[in-house]
Structures are given as structure tokens and as C-alpha cells.
Coordinates of C-alpha atoms in Angstrom, one line a residue:
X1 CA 23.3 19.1 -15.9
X2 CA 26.9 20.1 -15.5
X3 CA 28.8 17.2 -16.2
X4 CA 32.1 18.9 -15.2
X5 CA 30.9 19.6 -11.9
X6 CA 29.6 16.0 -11.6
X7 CA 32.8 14.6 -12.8
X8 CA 34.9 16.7 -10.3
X9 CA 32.3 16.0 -7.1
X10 CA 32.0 12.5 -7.9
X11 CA 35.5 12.2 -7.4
X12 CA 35.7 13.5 -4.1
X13 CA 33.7 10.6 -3.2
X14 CA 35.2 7.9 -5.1
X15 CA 33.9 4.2 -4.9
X16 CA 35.8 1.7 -3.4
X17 CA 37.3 -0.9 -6.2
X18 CA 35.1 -4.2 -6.1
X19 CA 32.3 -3.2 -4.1
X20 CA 28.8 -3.4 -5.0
X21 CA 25.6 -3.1 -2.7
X22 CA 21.7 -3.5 -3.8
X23 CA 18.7 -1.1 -2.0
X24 CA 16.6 -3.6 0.0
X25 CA 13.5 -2.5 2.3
X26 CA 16.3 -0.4 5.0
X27 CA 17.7 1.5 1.7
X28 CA 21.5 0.1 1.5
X29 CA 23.1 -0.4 5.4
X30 CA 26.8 -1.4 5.7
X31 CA 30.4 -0.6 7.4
X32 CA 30.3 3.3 7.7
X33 CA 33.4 3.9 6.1
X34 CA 32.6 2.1 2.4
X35 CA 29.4 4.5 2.5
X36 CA 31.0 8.1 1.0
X37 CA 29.8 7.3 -2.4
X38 CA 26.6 5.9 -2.0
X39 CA 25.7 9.0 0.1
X40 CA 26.6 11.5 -2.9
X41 CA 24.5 9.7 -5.4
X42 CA 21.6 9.0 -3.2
X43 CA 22.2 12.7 -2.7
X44 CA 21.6 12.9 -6.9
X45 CA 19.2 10.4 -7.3
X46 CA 16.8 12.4 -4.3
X47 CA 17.1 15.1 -6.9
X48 CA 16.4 13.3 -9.2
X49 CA 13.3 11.7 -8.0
X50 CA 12.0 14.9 -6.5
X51 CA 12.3 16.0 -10.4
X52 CA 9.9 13.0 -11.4
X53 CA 7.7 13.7 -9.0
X54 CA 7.2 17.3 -8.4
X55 CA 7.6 16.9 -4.5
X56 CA 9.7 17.0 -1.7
X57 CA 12.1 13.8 -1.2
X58 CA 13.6 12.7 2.2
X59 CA 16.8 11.3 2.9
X60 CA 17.0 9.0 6.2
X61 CA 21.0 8.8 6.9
X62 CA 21.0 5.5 9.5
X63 CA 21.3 1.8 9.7
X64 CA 18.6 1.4 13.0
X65 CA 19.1 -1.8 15.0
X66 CA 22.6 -2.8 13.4
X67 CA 26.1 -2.0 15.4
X68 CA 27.3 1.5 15.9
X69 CA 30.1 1.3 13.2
X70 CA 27.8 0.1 10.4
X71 CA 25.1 3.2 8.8
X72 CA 22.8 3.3 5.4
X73 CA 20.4 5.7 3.7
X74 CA 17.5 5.4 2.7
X75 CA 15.1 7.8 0.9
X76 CA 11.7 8.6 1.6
X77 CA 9.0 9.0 -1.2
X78 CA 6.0 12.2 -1.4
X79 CA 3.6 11.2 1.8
X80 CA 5.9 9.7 3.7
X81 CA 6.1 6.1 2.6
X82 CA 9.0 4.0 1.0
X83 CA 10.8 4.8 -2.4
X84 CA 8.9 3.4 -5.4
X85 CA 10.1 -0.3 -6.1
X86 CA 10.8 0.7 -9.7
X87 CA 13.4 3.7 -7.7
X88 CA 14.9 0.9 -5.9
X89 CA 16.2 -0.4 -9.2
X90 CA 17.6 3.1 -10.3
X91 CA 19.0 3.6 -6.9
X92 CA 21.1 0.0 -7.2
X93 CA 22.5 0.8 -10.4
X94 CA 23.8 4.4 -9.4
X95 CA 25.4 3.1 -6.6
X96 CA 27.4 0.2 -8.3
X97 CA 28.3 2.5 -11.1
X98 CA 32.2 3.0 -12.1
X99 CA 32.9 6.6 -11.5
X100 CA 33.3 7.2 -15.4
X101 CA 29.8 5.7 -16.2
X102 CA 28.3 7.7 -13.1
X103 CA 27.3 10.6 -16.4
X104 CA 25.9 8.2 -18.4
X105 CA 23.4 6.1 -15.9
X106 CA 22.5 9.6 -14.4
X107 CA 21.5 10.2 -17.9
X108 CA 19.7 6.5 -18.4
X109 CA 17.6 7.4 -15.4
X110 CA 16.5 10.6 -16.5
X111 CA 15.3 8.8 -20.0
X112 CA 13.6 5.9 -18.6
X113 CA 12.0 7.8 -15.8
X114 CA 10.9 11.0 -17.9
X115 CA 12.9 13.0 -15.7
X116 CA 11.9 16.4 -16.4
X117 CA 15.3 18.5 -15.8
X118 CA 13.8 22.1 -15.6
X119 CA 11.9 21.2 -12.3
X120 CA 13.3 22.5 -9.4
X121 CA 14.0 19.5 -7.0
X122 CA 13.7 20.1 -3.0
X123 CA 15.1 17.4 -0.8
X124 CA 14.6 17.0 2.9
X125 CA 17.9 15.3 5.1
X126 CA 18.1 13.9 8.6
X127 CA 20.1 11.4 10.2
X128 CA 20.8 9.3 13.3
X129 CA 23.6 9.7 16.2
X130 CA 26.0 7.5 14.8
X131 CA 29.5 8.9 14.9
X132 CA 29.9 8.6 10.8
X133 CA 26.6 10.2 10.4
X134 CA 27.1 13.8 9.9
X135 CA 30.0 13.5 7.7
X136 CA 27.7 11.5 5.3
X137 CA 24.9 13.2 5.6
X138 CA 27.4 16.1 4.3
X139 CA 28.2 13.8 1.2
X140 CA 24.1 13.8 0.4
X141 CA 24.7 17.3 0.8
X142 CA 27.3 17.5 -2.1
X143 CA 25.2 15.0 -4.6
X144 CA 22.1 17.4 -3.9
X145 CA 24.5 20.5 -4.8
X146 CA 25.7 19.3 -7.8
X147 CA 22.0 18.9 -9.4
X148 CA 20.9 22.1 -8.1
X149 CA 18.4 21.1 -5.6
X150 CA 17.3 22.3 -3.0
X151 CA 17.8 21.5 0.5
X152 CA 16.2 21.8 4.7
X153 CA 19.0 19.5 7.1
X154 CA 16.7 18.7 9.9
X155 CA 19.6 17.3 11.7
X156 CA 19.4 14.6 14.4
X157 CA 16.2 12.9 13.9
X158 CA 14.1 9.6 14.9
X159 CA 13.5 8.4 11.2
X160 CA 9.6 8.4 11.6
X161 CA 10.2 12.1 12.1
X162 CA 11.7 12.5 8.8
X163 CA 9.1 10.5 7.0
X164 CA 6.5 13.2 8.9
X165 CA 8.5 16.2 7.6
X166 CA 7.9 15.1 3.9
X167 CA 4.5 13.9 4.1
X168 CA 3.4 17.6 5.7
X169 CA 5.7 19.7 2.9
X170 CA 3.6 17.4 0.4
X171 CA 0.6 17.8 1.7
X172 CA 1.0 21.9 2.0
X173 CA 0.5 21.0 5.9
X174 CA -2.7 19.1 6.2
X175 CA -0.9 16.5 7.6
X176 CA 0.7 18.9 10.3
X177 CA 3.6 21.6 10.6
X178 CA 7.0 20.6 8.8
X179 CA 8.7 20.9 12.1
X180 CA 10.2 19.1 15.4
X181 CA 7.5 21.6 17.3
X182 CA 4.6 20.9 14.8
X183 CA 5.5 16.7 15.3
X184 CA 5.7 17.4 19.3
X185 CA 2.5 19.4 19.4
X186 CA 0.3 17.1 17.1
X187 CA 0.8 14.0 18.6
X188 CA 0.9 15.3 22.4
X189 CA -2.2 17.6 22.2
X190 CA -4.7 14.2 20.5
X191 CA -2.6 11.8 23.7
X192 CA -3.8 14.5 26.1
X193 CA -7.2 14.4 24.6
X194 CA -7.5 10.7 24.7
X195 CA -6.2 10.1 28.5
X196 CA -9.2 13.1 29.6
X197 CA -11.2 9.9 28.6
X198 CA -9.5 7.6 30.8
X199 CA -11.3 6.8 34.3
X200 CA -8.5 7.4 36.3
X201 CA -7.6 10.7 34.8
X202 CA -5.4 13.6 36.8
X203 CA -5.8 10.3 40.2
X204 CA -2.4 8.5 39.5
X205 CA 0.8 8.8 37.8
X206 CA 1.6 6.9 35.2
X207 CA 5.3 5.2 35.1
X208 CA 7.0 3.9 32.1
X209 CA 10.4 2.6 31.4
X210 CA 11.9 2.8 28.5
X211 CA 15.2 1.4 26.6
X212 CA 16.7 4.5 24.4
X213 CA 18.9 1.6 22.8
X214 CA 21.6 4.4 23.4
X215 CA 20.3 6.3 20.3
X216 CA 18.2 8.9 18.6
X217 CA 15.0 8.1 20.5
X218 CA 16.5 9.7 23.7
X219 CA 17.2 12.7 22.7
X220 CA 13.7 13.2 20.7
X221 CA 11.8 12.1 23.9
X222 CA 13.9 14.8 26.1
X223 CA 12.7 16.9 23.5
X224 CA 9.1 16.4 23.4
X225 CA 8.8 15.8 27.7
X226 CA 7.7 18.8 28.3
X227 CA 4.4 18.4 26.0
X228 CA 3.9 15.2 28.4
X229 CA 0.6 15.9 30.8
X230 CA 2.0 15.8 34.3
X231 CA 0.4 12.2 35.6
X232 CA 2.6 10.3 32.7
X233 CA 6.4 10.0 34.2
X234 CA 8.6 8.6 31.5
X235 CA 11.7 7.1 32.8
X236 CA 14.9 7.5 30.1
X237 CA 17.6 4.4 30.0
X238 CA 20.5 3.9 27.5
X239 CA 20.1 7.4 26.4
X240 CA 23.9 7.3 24.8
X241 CA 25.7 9.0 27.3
X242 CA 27.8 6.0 28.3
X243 CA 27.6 3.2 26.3
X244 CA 27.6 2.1 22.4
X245 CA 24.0 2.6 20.0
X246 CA 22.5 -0.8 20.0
X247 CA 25.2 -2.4 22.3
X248 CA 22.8 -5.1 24.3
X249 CA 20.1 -3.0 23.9
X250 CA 16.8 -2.1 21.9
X251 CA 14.2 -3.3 20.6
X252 CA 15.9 -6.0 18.2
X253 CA 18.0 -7.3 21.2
X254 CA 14.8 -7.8 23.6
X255 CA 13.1 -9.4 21.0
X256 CA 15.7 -11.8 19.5
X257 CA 17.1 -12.4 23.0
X258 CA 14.0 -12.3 25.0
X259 CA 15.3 -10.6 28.0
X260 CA 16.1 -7.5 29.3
X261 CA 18.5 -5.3 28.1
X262 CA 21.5 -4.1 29.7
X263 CA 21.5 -0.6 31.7
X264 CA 17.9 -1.3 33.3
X265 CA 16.7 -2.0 36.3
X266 CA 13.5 -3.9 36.4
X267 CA 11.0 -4.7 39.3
X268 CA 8.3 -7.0 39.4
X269 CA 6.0 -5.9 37.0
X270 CA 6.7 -2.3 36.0
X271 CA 6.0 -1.6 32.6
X272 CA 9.2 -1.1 30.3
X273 CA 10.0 -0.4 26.5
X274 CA 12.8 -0.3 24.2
X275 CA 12.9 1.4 20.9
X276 CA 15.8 0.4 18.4
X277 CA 18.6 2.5 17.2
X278 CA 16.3 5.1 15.1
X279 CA 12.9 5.1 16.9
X280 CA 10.9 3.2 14.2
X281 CA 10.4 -0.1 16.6
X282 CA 8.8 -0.8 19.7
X283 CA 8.4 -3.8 22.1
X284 CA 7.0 -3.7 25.4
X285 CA 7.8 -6.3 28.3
X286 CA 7.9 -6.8 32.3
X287 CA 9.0 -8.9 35.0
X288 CA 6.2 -11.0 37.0
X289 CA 6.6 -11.5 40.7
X290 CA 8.6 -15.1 40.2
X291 CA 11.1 -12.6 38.2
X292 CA 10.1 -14.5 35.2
X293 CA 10.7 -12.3 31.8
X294 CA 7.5 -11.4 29.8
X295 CA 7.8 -9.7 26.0
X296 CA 5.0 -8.3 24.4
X297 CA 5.9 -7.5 21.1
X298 CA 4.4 -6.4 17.5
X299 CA 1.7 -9.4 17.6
X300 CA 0.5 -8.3 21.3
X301 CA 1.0 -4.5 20.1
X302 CA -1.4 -5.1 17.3
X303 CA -3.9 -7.2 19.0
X304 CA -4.3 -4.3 21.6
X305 CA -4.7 -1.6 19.0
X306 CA -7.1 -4.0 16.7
X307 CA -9.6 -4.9 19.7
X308 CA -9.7 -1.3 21.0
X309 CA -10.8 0.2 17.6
X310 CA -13.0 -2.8 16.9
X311 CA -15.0 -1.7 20.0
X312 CA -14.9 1.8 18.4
X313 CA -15.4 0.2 14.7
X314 CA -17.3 -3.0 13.0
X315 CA -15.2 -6.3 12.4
X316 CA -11.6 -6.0 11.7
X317 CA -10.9 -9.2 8.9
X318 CA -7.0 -10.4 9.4
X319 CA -4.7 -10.6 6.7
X320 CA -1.3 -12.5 6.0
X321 CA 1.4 -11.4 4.0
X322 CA 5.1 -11.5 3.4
X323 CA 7.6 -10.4 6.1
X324 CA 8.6 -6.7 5.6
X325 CA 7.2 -3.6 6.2
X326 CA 6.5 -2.7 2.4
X327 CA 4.0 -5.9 2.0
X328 CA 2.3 -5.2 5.1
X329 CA 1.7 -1.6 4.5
X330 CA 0.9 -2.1 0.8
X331 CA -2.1 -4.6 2.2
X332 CA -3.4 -2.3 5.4
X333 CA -3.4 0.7 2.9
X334 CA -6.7 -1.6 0.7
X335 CA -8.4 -1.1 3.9
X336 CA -10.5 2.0 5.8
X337 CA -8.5 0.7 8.8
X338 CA -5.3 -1.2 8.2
X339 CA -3.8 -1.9 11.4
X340 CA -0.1 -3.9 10.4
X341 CA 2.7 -4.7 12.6
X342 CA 5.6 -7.1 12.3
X343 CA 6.7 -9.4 15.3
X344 CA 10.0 -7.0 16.1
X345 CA 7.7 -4.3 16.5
X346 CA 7.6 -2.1 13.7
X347 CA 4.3 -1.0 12.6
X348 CA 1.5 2.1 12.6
X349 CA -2.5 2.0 11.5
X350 CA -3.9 3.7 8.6
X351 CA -7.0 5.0 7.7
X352 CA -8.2 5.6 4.6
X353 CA -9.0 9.1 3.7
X354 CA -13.0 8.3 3.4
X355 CA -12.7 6.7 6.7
X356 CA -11.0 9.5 8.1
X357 CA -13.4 12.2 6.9
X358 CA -16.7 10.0 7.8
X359 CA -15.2 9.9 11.7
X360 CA -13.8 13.5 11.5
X361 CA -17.5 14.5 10.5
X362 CA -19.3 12.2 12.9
X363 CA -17.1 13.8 15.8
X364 CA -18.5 17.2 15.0
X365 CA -22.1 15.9 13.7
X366 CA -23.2 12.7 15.2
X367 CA -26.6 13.2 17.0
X368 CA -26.7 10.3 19.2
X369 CA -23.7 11.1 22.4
X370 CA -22.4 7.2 22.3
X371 CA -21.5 7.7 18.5
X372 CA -20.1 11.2 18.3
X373 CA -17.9 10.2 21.7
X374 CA -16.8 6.8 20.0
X375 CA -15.8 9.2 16.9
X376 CA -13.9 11.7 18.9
X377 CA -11.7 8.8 20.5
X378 CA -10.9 7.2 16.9
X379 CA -10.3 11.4 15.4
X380 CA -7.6 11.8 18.6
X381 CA -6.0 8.0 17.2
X382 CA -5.8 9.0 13.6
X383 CA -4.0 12.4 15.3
X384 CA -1.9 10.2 17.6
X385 CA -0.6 8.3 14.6
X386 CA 2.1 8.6 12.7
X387 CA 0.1 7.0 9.1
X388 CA 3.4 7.1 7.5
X389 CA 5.5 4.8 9.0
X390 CA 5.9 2.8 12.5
X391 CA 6.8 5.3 14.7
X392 CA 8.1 3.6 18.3
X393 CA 7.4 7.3 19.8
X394 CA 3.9 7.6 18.6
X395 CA 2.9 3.7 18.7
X396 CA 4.5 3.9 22.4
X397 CA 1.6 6.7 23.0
X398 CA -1.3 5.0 21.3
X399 CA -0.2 2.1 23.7
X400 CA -0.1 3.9 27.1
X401 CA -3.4 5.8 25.9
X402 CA -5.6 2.5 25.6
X403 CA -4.2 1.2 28.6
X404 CA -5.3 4.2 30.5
X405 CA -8.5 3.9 28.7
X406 CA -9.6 0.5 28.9
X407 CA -8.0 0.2 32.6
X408 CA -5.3 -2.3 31.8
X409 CA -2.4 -3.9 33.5
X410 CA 0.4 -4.6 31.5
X411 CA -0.1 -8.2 33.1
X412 CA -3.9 -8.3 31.6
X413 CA -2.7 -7.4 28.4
X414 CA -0.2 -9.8 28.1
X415 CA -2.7 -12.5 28.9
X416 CA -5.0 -11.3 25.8
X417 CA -3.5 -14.5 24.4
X418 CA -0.3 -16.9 25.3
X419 CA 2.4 -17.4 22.6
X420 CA 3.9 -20.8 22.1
X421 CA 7.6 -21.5 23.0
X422 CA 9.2 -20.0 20.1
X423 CA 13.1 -18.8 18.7
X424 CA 14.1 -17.1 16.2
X425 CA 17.8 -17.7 14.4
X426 CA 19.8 -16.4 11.6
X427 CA 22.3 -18.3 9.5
X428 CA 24.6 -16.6 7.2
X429 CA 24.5 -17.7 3.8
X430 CA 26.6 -16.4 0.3
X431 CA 24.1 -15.1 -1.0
X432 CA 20.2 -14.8 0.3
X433 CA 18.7 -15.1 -3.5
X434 CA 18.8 -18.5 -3.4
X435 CA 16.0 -18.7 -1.0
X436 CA 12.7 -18.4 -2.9
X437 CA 9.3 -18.6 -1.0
X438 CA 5.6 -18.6 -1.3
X439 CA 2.2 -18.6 0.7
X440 CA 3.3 -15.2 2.5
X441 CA 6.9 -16.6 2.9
X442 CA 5.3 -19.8 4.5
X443 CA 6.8 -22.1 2.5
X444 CA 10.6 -22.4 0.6
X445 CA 10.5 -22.6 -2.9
X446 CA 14.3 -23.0 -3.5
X447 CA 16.5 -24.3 -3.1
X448 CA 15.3 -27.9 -3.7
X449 CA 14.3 -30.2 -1.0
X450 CA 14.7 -27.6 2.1
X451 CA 10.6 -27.3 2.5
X452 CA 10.8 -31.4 2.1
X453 CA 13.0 -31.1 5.4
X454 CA 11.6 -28.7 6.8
X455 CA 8.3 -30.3 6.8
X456 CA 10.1 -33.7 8.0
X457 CA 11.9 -31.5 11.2
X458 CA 8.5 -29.8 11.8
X459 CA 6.4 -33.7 12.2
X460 CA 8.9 -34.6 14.9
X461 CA 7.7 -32.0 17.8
X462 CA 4.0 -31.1 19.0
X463 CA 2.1 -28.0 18.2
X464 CA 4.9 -27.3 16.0
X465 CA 6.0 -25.2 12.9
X466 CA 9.0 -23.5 11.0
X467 CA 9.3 -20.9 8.5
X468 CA 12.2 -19.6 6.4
X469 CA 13.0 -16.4 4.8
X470 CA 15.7 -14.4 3.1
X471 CA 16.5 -11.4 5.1
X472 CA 15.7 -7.7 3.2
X473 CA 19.0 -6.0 4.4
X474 CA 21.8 -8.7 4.7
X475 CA 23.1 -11.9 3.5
X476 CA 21.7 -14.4 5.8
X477 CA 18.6 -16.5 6.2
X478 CA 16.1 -16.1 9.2
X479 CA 14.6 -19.0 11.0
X480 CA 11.4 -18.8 12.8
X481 CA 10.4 -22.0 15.1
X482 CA 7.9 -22.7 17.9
X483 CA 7.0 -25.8 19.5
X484 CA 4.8 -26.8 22.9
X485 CA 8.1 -26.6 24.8
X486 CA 11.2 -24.1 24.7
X487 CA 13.3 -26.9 24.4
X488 CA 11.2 -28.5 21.5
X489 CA 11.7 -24.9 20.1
X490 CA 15.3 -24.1 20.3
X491 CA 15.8 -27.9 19.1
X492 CA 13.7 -27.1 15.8
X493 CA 14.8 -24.0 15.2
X494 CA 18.8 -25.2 15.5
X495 CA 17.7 -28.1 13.0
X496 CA 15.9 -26.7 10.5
X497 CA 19.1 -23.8 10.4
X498 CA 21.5 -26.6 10.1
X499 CA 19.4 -28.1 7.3
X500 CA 19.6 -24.0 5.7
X501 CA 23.2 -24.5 6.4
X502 CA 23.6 -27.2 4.3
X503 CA 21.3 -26.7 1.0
X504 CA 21.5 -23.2 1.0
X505 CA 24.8 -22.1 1.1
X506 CA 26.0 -21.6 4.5
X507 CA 29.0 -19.9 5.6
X508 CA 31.1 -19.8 8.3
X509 CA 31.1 -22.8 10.6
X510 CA 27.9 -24.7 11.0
X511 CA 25.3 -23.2 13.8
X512 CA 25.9 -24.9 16.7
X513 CA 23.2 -25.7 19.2
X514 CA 21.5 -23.0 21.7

């Protein structure tokens, strides 16, 4: 390692005096501008881990559903899947390191990872459409320099796509072609496959609207139109040409604010989407004919998926864990068919690789027709797929190819089952730590006496229940209520925040009703 070259690089991206950040589950996400140095050593640290592990490492440069003037980083591990916990660790204390101890934790790393230094390290970069974002992806570009490592810049890119990229380099392409093309072609040739299936096939057109939340996800899908069959019309809103990434739009927006977003027009009962910022989240909703507002998100998304492949497989058992993406995938991945996906609609299915090759061979081998047709469906779904991460592109296909299949309005899947009057909330606290929880994030922990309340709030409105977490990316405290009435809802959930407010640090003024 050339410490001079560090020294002098490291400098050109100095740290700003007081400022210290930890990697959560989105990698670290803040205001764009305090970002320079975190880029350059998660720029080192991608080299480093690449070292450690022999393989390609990906760096994601975005910050997804927040505002336009925040952005974040994240790295992506060998097949695809999150950095290592233990990384997580290494990551934190590289970034909060004074410039002259940057040397010597670089070093620390290296020693308590067995670093091996003499590998060659290859990194893989991409990045969202944020204003700030190519000048710090050019900063990960300086801290992969100075180690020597390799580099491909893929450029603008939906995250999932980047998470793609790395898993096929490590998988010397069995997983598919390390390209935009080789993404494009995959997932479009195993959608056309599975809508030959579909009894209305080539007899009508299928609309869809969809919410680009003014980012990434409009370009990719003007991209990959072309590889669309002709009967599905895809209809592009908030594509970025006018207005601000995230600005009352996406997938977070619907969801939190259960309605529309801005920048579309709905009629009575067209189906409509919205991705978030970076294309890893997708929620699905429609207007009935009273112009009442209907959101099917991740629960709905995942019921849909789990009953279609149950009628292709045996019983699918359920499975609660905590909130966040790592927990869920971690449990679907002790399955041969883990299908996870979180309420704001981020989630994918895997298959284990014994399942995979059993259905792979039963599509090409399986005597009786039924079984080897049955198997053919499931081989185009692990195709359609993207097993690495949620993926609102390829889970928005999946989606419009079981519709098509099983003949569904978006109306008759919405009715699969009704939700209760429910709202969700966020207080900001000091600091989230102080929130501890247990039974899948059921129940608080810490700080003392909030479950006690909680439990009190919850006896005093029917078919009721709250839960409490500390968010994985900022400092504030999310409130989940539901009641038998919206107003029952919106009454718990303001009280039990008020009641976080006060015995868990708030800050700010108190929350005041909805």
C-alpha cells in the first residue's frame, strides 16, 4: 500500500470536523455535500473487501426514497446480497476516521480481516440520477485508484441492476450476462414465455401506469421497452423531466400517504405503480368507481406471488421476522422457496439451488404434461426474478405475468383479503439506540415503561394493535397502528408517538394530531 499516495488522495477528500455517520441496512445516506469522504473510503474499503473475498464488489452510489439533495453508498457483497454484518463494522470505523488515522485503521482492517494484499481487487460502480451523484461516484473512483483495484462504471443504474452485475461476474455468468443488454434480455425473454401461458394471450393489450418517482426507474424502463411483447403498453409518469426525484412521488409517498402521487392521472380502476427513487420498491394501487383510493402494497404483493406458486408447489409455512430487508432475506434464504416482502414494497423470491435444479430438470424430464408444464411456469419465475434483491422492475413483471395468468383484475386481487384501517408515523428522536425490541420488533424492550403504554393505548380501541421500531437509516422512531376505524387508527398511532415522544427522547416539537 502506498501510504504517500493515500495520504495525499485522502486529503483531496477531507472529512468535515465533527461529523460521524454509522452503515445501517441503506449503507450510510445523508446531505450530498458532507458525502466526499465517505465515497473515497468506501471506494478503499470495496478494495479491500474484494481482497478478502477473491470476488467482484459493487458499489451502489444513492439514497432511494429520501429528497433529491440527500445521497449514500452502499456496497454490494459476491452474489449480489448485502455487505457482511462484520464489514458493516469496518465500513463505520473508516468513515469516522481522522484523516491522520485513515493509514492506520486501513491497516487494522487488513489484520483483523486477513486481508490478503497481493490479490488483485475488481470493483463494480453505479449510481442513481441525483445531481451530486456523479461527482461522488468519481470520489469512489479515487479511493479504488489508490489501492490498485480495478474498476467497470456502469453508470446510471436502478440499484437491483447493480446488485445483478456482481452476482453474474461471480458467478462466471451462470446467473446471466454482466450487462444492461444481458439484464434486459433475461428477464424479458422468461415474461414473454410466461404471458404465452396466459388465456387471453396476443387478444388484448395490457395497460399499466407507472410512477417513475422522477428517477432512475424511468430511464431503465425506456431502456428495456423495446424487449416488451407488443400487447403490454407501459405508460411512463414522473420520468424526471420536470420535477424533483421523490418530490410527492414513489413508492414511499403512496404508501406512507396512501394516495396518489402527484403528476398522474387516474381513472376508475386502471392499474398503476410507483417505484421509489432507485427501482428497488414497488406498490401497486387504483381508483374504484366511487373514486375511492385502493393500495396494494408489499403484503398484497406477496400474497399474490405466495398463492400462485403454491398452486405450482406444496404448502408455503409463513414466517415473522424483524423489519428490514437483511432479516427477511436471511430467513427466506433457509427455505427452497422463500418468498419475503416488506409492507413498503421491497422484496424478491428465492429459490434454493436444489429447488432450482429439481424444477429446471422436471421442465425438461417430467413424464406426466400437468407436471412438466407446472415446472416450466416456476423455471420462467426463477428467470423472471431478480434472487438478489427486490427489484421494482422485475417484481413489477412477475406481478403483471400472474395477473395475465390467473385472469385477474386488479379489483379481484385486491379483495384476496381486506386490511384494517391502519397509519404509519415517524417521530424524531436523538438518538434511535435507545429503542430496543423483541418478538420480531413486536414488542419495546427500552426504554422502560413504553411497551407498558403502549399496551395501555392499544386496550382502548377495537381490533387494535401498535408496534414500535428504530428506523435502519435515520434517527427517528417508526409507529405502526391499525384499529377497526381510520379514525381509531390515526388516534392510536398519534398517541402511542406522543408517548415515544416523551420516554424516548423526542425532538423537535411534540407530534401533533393527523
Amino acid at each position: 500500500m502506498d501510504s504517500e499516495a493515500l495520504k495525499k488522495y485522502s486529503a483531496l477528500h477531507p472529512k468535515p470536523a465533527g461529523l460521524t455517520l454509522q452503515y445501517g441496512t441503506a449503507g450510510f445516506r445523508t446531505k450530498a455535500e458532507q458525502l466526499d469522504h465517505i465515497m473515497f473510503r468506501m471506494g478503499l474499503l470495496a478494495v479491500l473487501r474484494s481482497k478478502a473475498v477473491v470476488s467482484t464488489i459493487g458499489i451502489m452510489v444513492t439514497a432511494s426514497h429520501n429528497p433529491e439533495e440527500d445521497n449514500g453508498v452502499k456496497l454490494v457483497d459476491p452474489l449480489g446480497e448485502m455487505l457482511h454484518p462484520s464489514w458493516e463494522e469496518y465500513a463505520t470505523q473508516l468513515a469516522n476516521a481522522e484523516e491522520r488515522e485513515l493509514q492506520k485503521i486501513v491497516t487494522e482492517i487488513c489484520q483483523k480481516a486477513a486481508v490478503n494484499q497481493h490479490k488483485d481487487a475488481s470493483v463494480f460502480i453505479g449510481r442513481d440520477t441525483r445531481p451530486s451523484s456523479e461527482k461522488l461516484s468519481q470520489s469512489v473512483i479515487d479511493g479504488i485508484s489508490v489501492l490498485g483495484g480495478q474498476y467497470h462504471d456502469y453508470g446510471l443504474v436502478t440499484t437491483p441492476q447493480l446488485h445483478y452485475m456482481v452476482c453474474c461476474r461471480n458467478t462466471q455468468g451462470q446467473y446471466g450476462k454482466a450487462t444492461l443488454e444481458g439484464y434486459y434480455e433475461k428477464l424479458s425473454k422468461a415474461f414473454m414465455e410466461l404471458i404465452k401461458q396466459s388465456p387471453s394471450s396476443g387478444e388484448s393489450q395490457r395497460h399499466l401506469k407507472i410512477d417513475c418517482a422522477n428517477g432512475i426507474g424511468a430511464l431503465k424502463l425506456s431502456e428495456m421497452e423495446p424487449y416488451f411483447p407488443k400487447e403490454v403498453l407501459i405508460h411512463l409518469y414522473n420520468d424526471g423531466t420536470k420535477e424533483k426525484l421523490n418530490h410527492l412521488c414513489g413508492a414511499d409517498f403512496v404508501k406512507v400517504h396512501q394516495k396518489p402521487p402527484r403528476g398522474l392521472d387516474m381513472k376508475p380502476n386502471e392499474r398503476c405503480c410507483s417505484f421509489d427513487g432507485d427501482a428497488d420498491r414497488i406498490v401497486y394501487y387504483y381508483k374504484d368507481a366511487t373514486g375511492h383510493f385502493h393500495l396494494i402494497d408489499g403484503d398484497k404483493i406477496a400474497t399474490l406471488i405466495s398463492i400462485f406458486l403454491k398452486d405450482l408447489l406444496a404448502k408455503v409455512p409463513v414466517h415473522c421476522v424483524k423489519t428490514g430487508v437483511k432479516h427477511l432475506h436471511h430467513k427466506a434464504q433457509e427455505f427452497d422457496v422463500g418468498v419475503y416482502f416488506e409492507a413498503n414494497g421491497h422484496g424478491t423470491v428465492l429459490f434454493s439451488k436444489a429447488a432450482e435444479t429439481k424444477i429446471r430438470q422436471l421442465a425438461k424430464e417430467a413424464k406426466d404434461d400437468e407436471k412438466r408444464e407446472a415446472a416450466k411456469v416456476l423455471e420462467n419465475v426463477i428467470d423472471l426474478i431478480n434472487q438478489t434483491v427486490g427489484d421494482a422492475v422485475s417484481d413489477m413483471l412477475v406481478i403483471e405475468a400472474i395477473l395475465a395468468l390467473k385472469g385477474l383484475t386488479v379489483q379481484q386481487w385486491d379483495a384476496v383479503y381486506t386490511d384494517l384501517p391502519n397509519r404509519l408515523l415517524k417521530v424524531q428522536v436523538a438518538d434511535r439506540r435507545v429503542i430496543d425490541t423483541t418478538d420480531a420488533e413486536r414488542r419495546a424492550v427500552t426504554p422502560p415503561g413504553l411497551q407498558e403504554k403502549i399496551d395501555a393505548l392499544v386496550k382502548k380501541y377495537k381490533l387494535s394493535r401498535a408496534f414500535v421500531r428504530p428506523s435502519g437509516t435515520e434517527d427517528v422512531v417508526r409507529i405502526y397502528a391499525e384499529a377497526d376505524t381510520q379514525e381509531n387508527a390515526d388516534a392510536l398511532a398519534h398517541e402511542v408517538s406522543l408517548a415515544v415522544y416523551h420516554l424516548a427522547g423526542g425532538k423537535g416539537a411534540p407530534p401533533q394530531p393527523i
